[in-house]
Each structure stands twice: as structure tokens, then as C-alpha cells.
Amino acid sequence: MKWQALTLPALANAALRFGCSTLTVQRLDPVVEPGNAPSAHVHQIVGGNAFNATVDTSVDVGKRATCTTCVFSEDKSNYWTATLYFRARNGSFHRVPQYPNAVFHDGQKAGMTIYYTQESFYDNNLRQKITAFPPGFRMTVGNAMAETREEAVKYRSLRYTCLQDILTRGRETYELPKEPCPAGIMAIHHFPACWDGKNLDSPDHQSHMFNTAKGGFQVADPCPASHPVRMPQVAYETMWDTTPFNDKSLWPEDGSQPFVWSTGDSQGYSTHADYLFGWEGDSLQRAMDSDCFFQRCAEDRPGGVLKIQTPEEQNACTIERTVYEEVDGWLAELPGKVQVF
Ligand SMILES: *[C@@H]1O[C@H](CO)[C@@H](O)[C@H](O)[C@H]1NC(C)=O
Ligand SMILES: *[C@@H]1O[C@H](CO)[C@@H](O)[C@H](O)[C@H]1NC(C)=O
């Protein structure tokens, strides 16, 4: 044991938190439905411009992409979730806009907040080696078909916070909030972080990974022997600006809440997210091996190790549409004729 202790690499305590502007909003899903344009339901996607209907595991996304909507310009990964829609009393739908999180550079366009942490980013960190994802790696979390609470609670780290203000945290629920939220709804997705050490993907896009996260950024449990490799703990926060729709006279007469996912889900149980790794070269490993924390990971800060770009550069990264349909404005039905359940 003494020898092992002597030869272990220096352990780090890095935690990344950064904003990514919206790249595109389309019915595409290269992980779950490769080649389908359109896929079943609408997604909102952030990250690099190699995103397309098909991106197979042989593609090094970090090499193929030429720009990204994320602050850290070496991060060409793609991150996506379903989109939230408001259903008006007359049955029409309107996509709920997203807004950037607190403590970010001004000027980012909608998008999401992305985290890469250790088992926790609090000071009771277990400080084990974190291994970055390999090129071609992808995973999903959640069940887009889930209709019941029993199905949803299997994913204990996918929840909602009813935002009283932009900094509200905690009081997470498995259901979409039942009352109007003064600053919108935050959807939270924590991914599993224990890898089987072999597979870039699996038939269900989940079984090559094992979840030990408990949600709420609590310290995760150790990885099991079947999935021994501790990867970064990836999490998304998406800030849905429901405030234009908070007038209860617009809500259903039966008192139920009016927001539905693009999957048709009116409860919130189908919440899910996809991850497609695409950091350039060793940039993610370099960051996870450092002691940088949040904004201090930027290269212009002492100890910072990652290149950054301006919000204008983030917002300038776009892709051509491959699915030509209206996803915004008032819609008579959800894109894909998805039925509400
Ligand atoms: C996506 O794939 C289509 C069809 O192969 C191709 O024409 C298009 O250039 C690709 N878009 C991007 C952004 O790579
Ligand atoms: C449905 O209701 C919304 C919100 O009140 C309104 O803006 C929209 O025009 C209506 N659509 C139709 C088809 O009446």
C-alpha cells in the first residue's frame, strides 16, 4: 500500500461550471435516433457545430467541430434536453424560452449551464483520480417514455426547482411545479459518473455507466466493481423562463399546471438528457487534473487552464437546419404531432 500511495498521481480538486448558448432547437438526436431527421421530439442543443443527425462513435467530435457555443472554446461536446412548451387554454402550444444562469458573462443566448465536478465539489471531496471521457463517448440519463413517478424516481438526480429568483436552489421535485414560479423553472440533470472502462456507448445508452449521484450536488457514493472508472460528474441546469405564461387566467380551468415537455409529458417524469463528448485533445483531462474552480478555470485567472471565448463568439457558432419545421410561435400541435399525456 505504501508503494501505491507513493506512485499515485497528484490528486486534484477541479470543478467546472460554465454557460453555453443555444446551438439549435430541432428534432434531432444522434445518440438515441441516429439518422432520423426528424427524430420523435424536439430538443434544445448546446455546444459544438459537429452536431448532426448522425454522429457515430468513430467520430472525434473535438476534431470535427470548428466552433462551440460554450465559454471554454476547446469544449466541442454537445449537450441536450427536451424542450418545454406552454399549452394555452385554447390548446395551442408555445415554446418556453431559456435564459442564462446567474454569475455568467452577459450576452449569452439562452442555452444551459454545464458542470464537470468530482464526486462532489464541496470540501468533503474524496479526492480520487477523475478520468476524462474518451473520443466517441456518449450517454443518456432519464427515460423519455416515463409516465409515472415510480419510473421517474429510478433517476434520483433528475429534478425541478421552482425558482423564486435566479439563485433559488434546493426544494427539488420530480414533478413539474404545480404553481407559477416567479423566476421560471430550473430543470436539473445529473449524469452517472462511473464507467465500465470499455464501452463508448451501449444499446440503451446507459448501461455502460452507473449512477452514484444523489442529486443536489451531494457527495456521490463510490463506483461499483462493475463500473470502476470514476469519470467527471456531468450535470446540466436549464433555466426555463416561464414568466410570460405565469398569469393563472391562462392556465387550465381544472387548476393543473400548463407546461409540457416536447415528449408530450405534462407531469415531468419523462425528463431526460443526452451527452456527446467532444473536448479537444487532453483539454478536459488537463482541467480535471488541475485545482481550478468555476470561473477561475479560465486561462486569464491564476491557476486557470482552459481557453475562453467571448459571448459574441459563443453566439456566432451555429449550424444549418436539417429539419425544416416550425418549433416556435403559436403551434396548433407539438412538433411531430406528439400527443400530450
Ligand atoms: C450534416 O449531415 C448532412 C448530411 O450528411 C451534411 O450535408 C451536413 O453538412 C452536415 N452538417 C454539419 C453541420 O456537419
Ligand atoms: C391561443 O391562445 C393564445 C394565448 O392566449 C393566443 O396568443 C393564441 O393566438 C391563441 N391561438 C388561437 C389559434 O386562437
XYZ file of C-alpha atoms and ligand atoms in Angstrom:
369
model
C 0.000 0.000 0.000
C 2.871 2.322 0.749
C 4.177 1.872 -2.778
C 0.770 2.562 -4.255
C 0.438 5.740 -2.233
C 3.822 6.876 -3.491
C 3.041 6.242 -7.160
C -0.469 7.713 -7.285
C -0.716 10.832 -9.435
C -1.245 14.109 -7.635
C -4.962 14.367 -6.958
C -6.864 17.414 -7.986
C -9.983 19.186 -6.879
C -11.255 20.762 -10.099
C -14.851 21.803 -10.663
C -16.066 23.352 -13.904
C -19.253 25.394 -14.196
C -19.859 27.297 -17.403
C -22.511 28.624 -19.748
C -23.241 27.504 -23.297
C -25.529 29.445 -25.646
C -28.168 27.653 -27.690
C -26.750 25.984 -30.819
C -30.044 24.840 -32.332
C -33.594 23.724 -31.483
C -34.604 20.846 -33.721
C -35.974 17.311 -33.855
C -32.555 15.628 -33.960
C -30.965 13.049 -31.681
C -27.749 11.436 -32.960
C -27.446 9.256 -29.829
C -30.908 7.709 -29.445
C -32.177 8.033 -33.026
C -29.126 8.285 -35.296
C -30.000 9.160 -38.878
C -33.556 10.227 -38.072
C -34.253 13.732 -39.331
C -36.723 14.355 -37.765
C -36.427 12.436 -34.506
C -39.505 11.871 -32.341
C -39.484 15.067 -30.283
C -37.823 18.485 -30.187
C -34.509 19.014 -28.394
C -32.598 22.136 -27.403
C -28.907 21.605 -28.074
C -25.786 23.487 -26.988
C -22.082 23.018 -27.779
C -20.046 22.302 -30.894
C -21.058 22.594 -34.531
C -20.299 18.949 -35.444
C -23.804 18.175 -34.163
C -25.862 16.421 -36.841
C -28.492 13.696 -37.336
C -25.688 11.117 -37.315
C -22.501 11.327 -35.255
C -21.239 7.776 -34.715
C -18.705 6.629 -32.127
C -15.848 6.682 -34.661
C -16.118 10.477 -34.934
C -13.757 12.585 -32.822
C -16.163 15.469 -32.287
C -13.383 17.593 -30.776
C -11.557 17.396 -34.108
C -14.562 17.695 -36.422
C -16.211 20.751 -34.865
C -14.824 24.184 -35.721
C -16.678 26.253 -33.103
C -18.730 25.902 -29.939
C -21.408 27.869 -28.104
C -19.686 27.147 -24.761
C -17.422 29.545 -22.863
C -14.484 27.128 -22.907
C -13.562 27.110 -26.580
C -11.891 23.666 -26.500
C -15.203 22.102 -25.466
C -16.888 20.956 -28.695
C -19.156 18.482 -26.824
C -22.913 18.513 -27.340
C -25.408 18.703 -24.501
C -29.166 18.488 -24.968
C -32.565 18.008 -23.348
C -36.174 18.051 -24.498
C -37.815 21.472 -24.779
C -40.591 22.819 -22.594
C -43.825 24.098 -24.129
C -46.705 26.135 -22.667
C -50.151 24.782 -23.525
C -52.732 27.561 -23.623
C -56.413 27.110 -22.718
C -57.299 27.067 -26.420
C -54.961 24.091 -26.907
C -52.189 25.994 -28.756
C -48.545 25.486 -27.755
C -45.708 27.985 -27.381
C -42.092 27.047 -26.705
C -40.830 28.338 -23.353
C -37.676 30.452 -23.791
C -34.473 29.715 -21.847
C -32.337 32.263 -20.057
C -28.705 32.232 -18.914
C -27.907 31.338 -15.305
C -26.533 33.578 -12.535
C -22.856 34.594 -12.413
C -22.150 34.303 -16.123
C -20.841 36.721 -18.689
C -23.620 38.942 -20.011
C -24.784 38.327 -23.520
C -25.020 34.543 -23.738
C -28.037 33.420 -25.728
C -30.436 31.090 -23.835
C -28.684 27.712 -23.554
C -27.651 25.774 -20.475
C -25.261 25.636 -17.532
C -22.828 22.719 -17.595
C -20.893 21.236 -14.661
C -17.978 18.819 -14.553
C -17.146 18.044 -10.945
C -15.579 15.387 -8.757
C -17.800 13.163 -6.590
C -18.783 16.483 -5.061
C -17.383 19.972 -5.252
C -17.716 20.581 -1.548
C -14.720 20.365 0.734
C -15.522 16.826 1.892
C -14.381 15.694 -1.544
C -12.988 12.172 -1.653
C -10.196 13.330 -3.977
C -9.850 10.372 -6.261
C -8.450 10.435 -9.786
C -11.031 11.624 -12.328
C -10.611 10.156 -15.824
C -11.864 12.248 -18.754
C -14.211 10.673 -21.324
C -12.625 9.225 -24.491
C -13.479 10.465 -28.035
C -16.728 8.921 -29.314
C -18.167 8.595 -25.803
C -21.870 9.300 -25.285
C -24.574 8.593 -22.686
C -28.120 9.480 -21.757
C -29.915 9.834 -18.457
C -33.648 9.583 -17.808
C -36.475 7.863 -19.656
C -38.255 9.852 -22.380
C -41.165 7.357 -22.149
C -41.676 7.577 -18.373
C -45.267 8.300 -17.382
C -45.213 7.536 -13.668
C -43.451 8.728 -10.539
C -42.196 5.157 -9.959
C -40.356 5.290 -13.288
C -39.024 8.791 -12.615
C -37.583 8.138 -9.145
C -35.279 5.469 -10.570
C -33.324 8.524 -11.775
C -32.943 10.214 -8.432
C -30.863 13.081 -9.781
C -33.277 14.469 -12.401
C -35.491 17.111 -10.864
C -37.009 20.593 -10.971
C -36.639 23.711 -8.867
C -39.397 26.338 -8.830
C -37.272 29.489 -8.997
C -38.328 32.285 -6.633
C -35.336 34.181 -8.041
C -32.370 33.306 -10.243
C -30.396 31.943 -7.262
C -33.057 29.677 -5.723
C -31.580 26.229 -5.051
C -32.930 23.135 -3.329
C -36.523 22.007 -2.744
C -36.192 19.846 -5.846
C -39.218 17.907 -7.107
C -39.742 15.025 -9.521
C -42.858 16.747 -10.841
C -43.098 19.980 -12.775
C -44.026 22.692 -10.233
C -47.777 22.970 -9.679
C -47.832 26.739 -9.075
C -46.428 29.660 -11.108
C -42.690 30.152 -10.426
C -41.695 33.840 -10.158
C -38.313 33.347 -11.913
C -39.107 30.284 -14.002
C -38.356 26.584 -13.681
C -34.866 25.102 -13.451
C -34.572 21.577 -14.888
C -31.623 19.682 -13.368
C -29.905 16.639 -14.851
C -27.006 14.878 -13.081
C -25.420 12.139 -15.197
C -23.910 8.916 -13.921
C -20.127 9.148 -13.484
C -18.951 5.528 -13.088
C -17.815 3.914 -16.357
C -17.350 0.236 -17.241
C -13.968 1.231 -18.681
C -14.709 -0.372 -22.076
C -17.726 0.866 -23.978
C -18.192 4.248 -25.665
C -21.940 3.544 -25.774
C -24.373 0.709 -25.007
C -27.649 -0.391 -26.630
C -29.725 1.581 -24.106
C -27.046 4.343 -23.992
C -26.988 3.947 -20.186
C -25.745 0.533 -19.041
C -22.068 1.307 -19.759
C -22.439 3.822 -16.918
C -23.541 3.506 -13.282
C -25.092 6.267 -11.251
C -23.889 7.040 -7.755
C -25.025 10.682 -7.726
C -27.758 11.546 -5.249
C -28.691 14.899 -6.720
C -28.376 18.290 -5.118
C -24.579 18.088 -5.558
C -24.262 15.810 -2.511
C -21.162 13.614 -2.310
C -21.690 10.610 -4.587
C -21.227 7.020 -3.421
C -18.142 5.053 -4.581
C -18.135 3.396 -8.016
C -19.013 -0.341 -8.028
C -16.621 -3.059 -9.305
C -18.704 -3.451 -12.490
C -18.146 0.246 -13.346
C -14.876 1.084 -11.616
C -13.681 4.157 -13.526
C -14.609 7.499 -11.942
C -15.382 9.996 -14.703
C -16.324 13.661 -14.268
C -19.733 14.163 -12.675
C -21.569 15.953 -15.509
C -24.658 17.993 -14.683
C -26.912 20.380 -16.594
C -29.086 23.194 -15.339
C -31.592 24.627 -17.798
C -33.366 27.839 -16.823
C -36.828 27.876 -18.429
C -38.340 31.362 -18.445
C -41.982 30.507 -17.767
C -42.728 34.060 -16.556
C -44.526 35.187 -19.769
C -47.030 32.384 -19.035
C -47.473 32.817 -15.288
C -50.908 34.500 -15.473
C -53.155 31.862 -13.906
C -56.114 33.004 -16.006
C -54.203 31.400 -18.933
C -53.785 28.108 -17.031
C -56.160 25.126 -17.404
C -59.544 25.617 -15.729
C -59.061 22.427 -13.688
C -56.127 24.078 -11.865
C -53.421 21.827 -13.330
C -50.124 23.322 -14.451
C -49.803 24.191 -18.166
C -46.241 23.190 -19.110
C -45.497 20.064 -21.152
C -42.245 18.611 -22.406
C -41.814 18.172 -26.173
C -42.314 14.444 -25.418
C -45.945 15.292 -24.580
C -45.338 14.754 -20.850
C -47.433 17.054 -18.634
C -46.177 15.612 -15.297
C -42.420 15.994 -15.730
C -41.471 12.326 -15.372
C -40.042 11.968 -18.906
C -37.254 14.480 -18.245
C -34.038 13.209 -19.854
C -30.743 14.460 -21.212
C -28.054 13.422 -23.675
C -24.294 13.891 -23.596
C -21.880 13.572 -26.527
C -18.246 14.059 -25.521
C -16.184 16.399 -27.704
C -13.407 18.176 -25.786
C -10.326 18.752 -27.926
C -7.259 16.640 -27.192
C -6.463 16.374 -23.495
C -8.218 19.635 -22.541
C -10.827 18.058 -20.241
C -8.244 15.820 -18.543
C -5.992 18.859 -18.084
C -8.843 20.720 -16.397
C -9.859 17.789 -14.173
C -6.215 17.319 -13.106
C -5.998 20.940 -12.009
C -7.320 22.654 -8.899
C -9.324 25.242 -10.804
C -12.829 26.154 -9.670
C -15.679 27.548 -11.772
C -14.739 30.915 -13.413
C -11.197 30.526 -12.118
C -10.634 27.724 -14.651
C -10.259 30.369 -17.375
C -6.671 30.795 -18.555
C -6.660 34.513 -17.709
C -7.039 33.648 -13.992
C -4.226 32.406 -11.719
C -4.230 28.608 -11.935
C -6.704 28.670 -14.847
C -6.054 26.098 -17.565
C -8.820 26.498 -20.185
C -9.091 28.848 -23.159
C -12.171 31.065 -23.149
C -14.121 32.981 -25.778
C -16.479 35.977 -25.631
C -20.295 35.692 -25.534
C -20.318 37.165 -29.063
C -18.085 34.320 -30.257
C -20.255 31.777 -28.448
C -23.435 33.147 -30.034
C -21.855 33.236 -33.510
C -21.464 29.437 -33.571
C -24.445 27.943 -35.396
C -25.407 25.044 -37.676
C -27.672 24.792 -40.714
C -31.162 23.408 -40.018
C -31.646 19.871 -41.272
C -35.267 19.550 -40.089
C -37.429 22.222 -41.681
C -40.435 22.816 -39.442
C -41.723 25.495 -37.106
C -40.834 24.916 -33.453
C -41.561 28.479 -32.256
C -44.536 30.820 -32.274
C -48.066 29.560 -31.534
C -48.405 25.978 -32.743
C -51.638 24.011 -33.136
C -49.830 20.858 -32.008
C -46.466 19.808 -30.652
C -43.855 19.225 -33.400
C -44.059 15.628 -34.618
C -47.789 15.584 -33.743
C -46.737 14.412 -30.292
C -49.803 13.823 -28.086
C -49.981 15.212 -24.553
C -50.194 12.628 -21.764
C -24.966 17.084 -41.557
O -25.118 15.988 -42.429
C -25.549 16.361 -43.729
C -25.845 15.075 -44.495
O -24.776 14.187 -44.400
C -24.491 17.242 -44.369
O -24.921 17.646 -45.657
C -24.276 18.470 -43.493
O -23.233 19.239 -43.999
C -23.928 18.058 -42.081
N -23.920 19.256 -41.247
C -22.942 19.516 -40.393
C -23.112 20.737 -39.574
O -21.946 18.813 -40.298
C -54.455 30.635 -28.200
O -54.197 31.369 -27.028
C -53.012 32.141 -27.031
C -52.797 32.717 -25.632
O -53.927 33.321 -25.152
C -53.121 33.187 -28.128
O -51.986 34.017 -28.161
C -53.251 32.443 -29.456
O -53.400 33.356 -30.508
C -54.482 31.521 -29.433
N -54.484 30.715 -30.629
C -55.596 30.516 -31.354
C -55.447 29.634 -32.551
O -56.656 31.019 -31.064
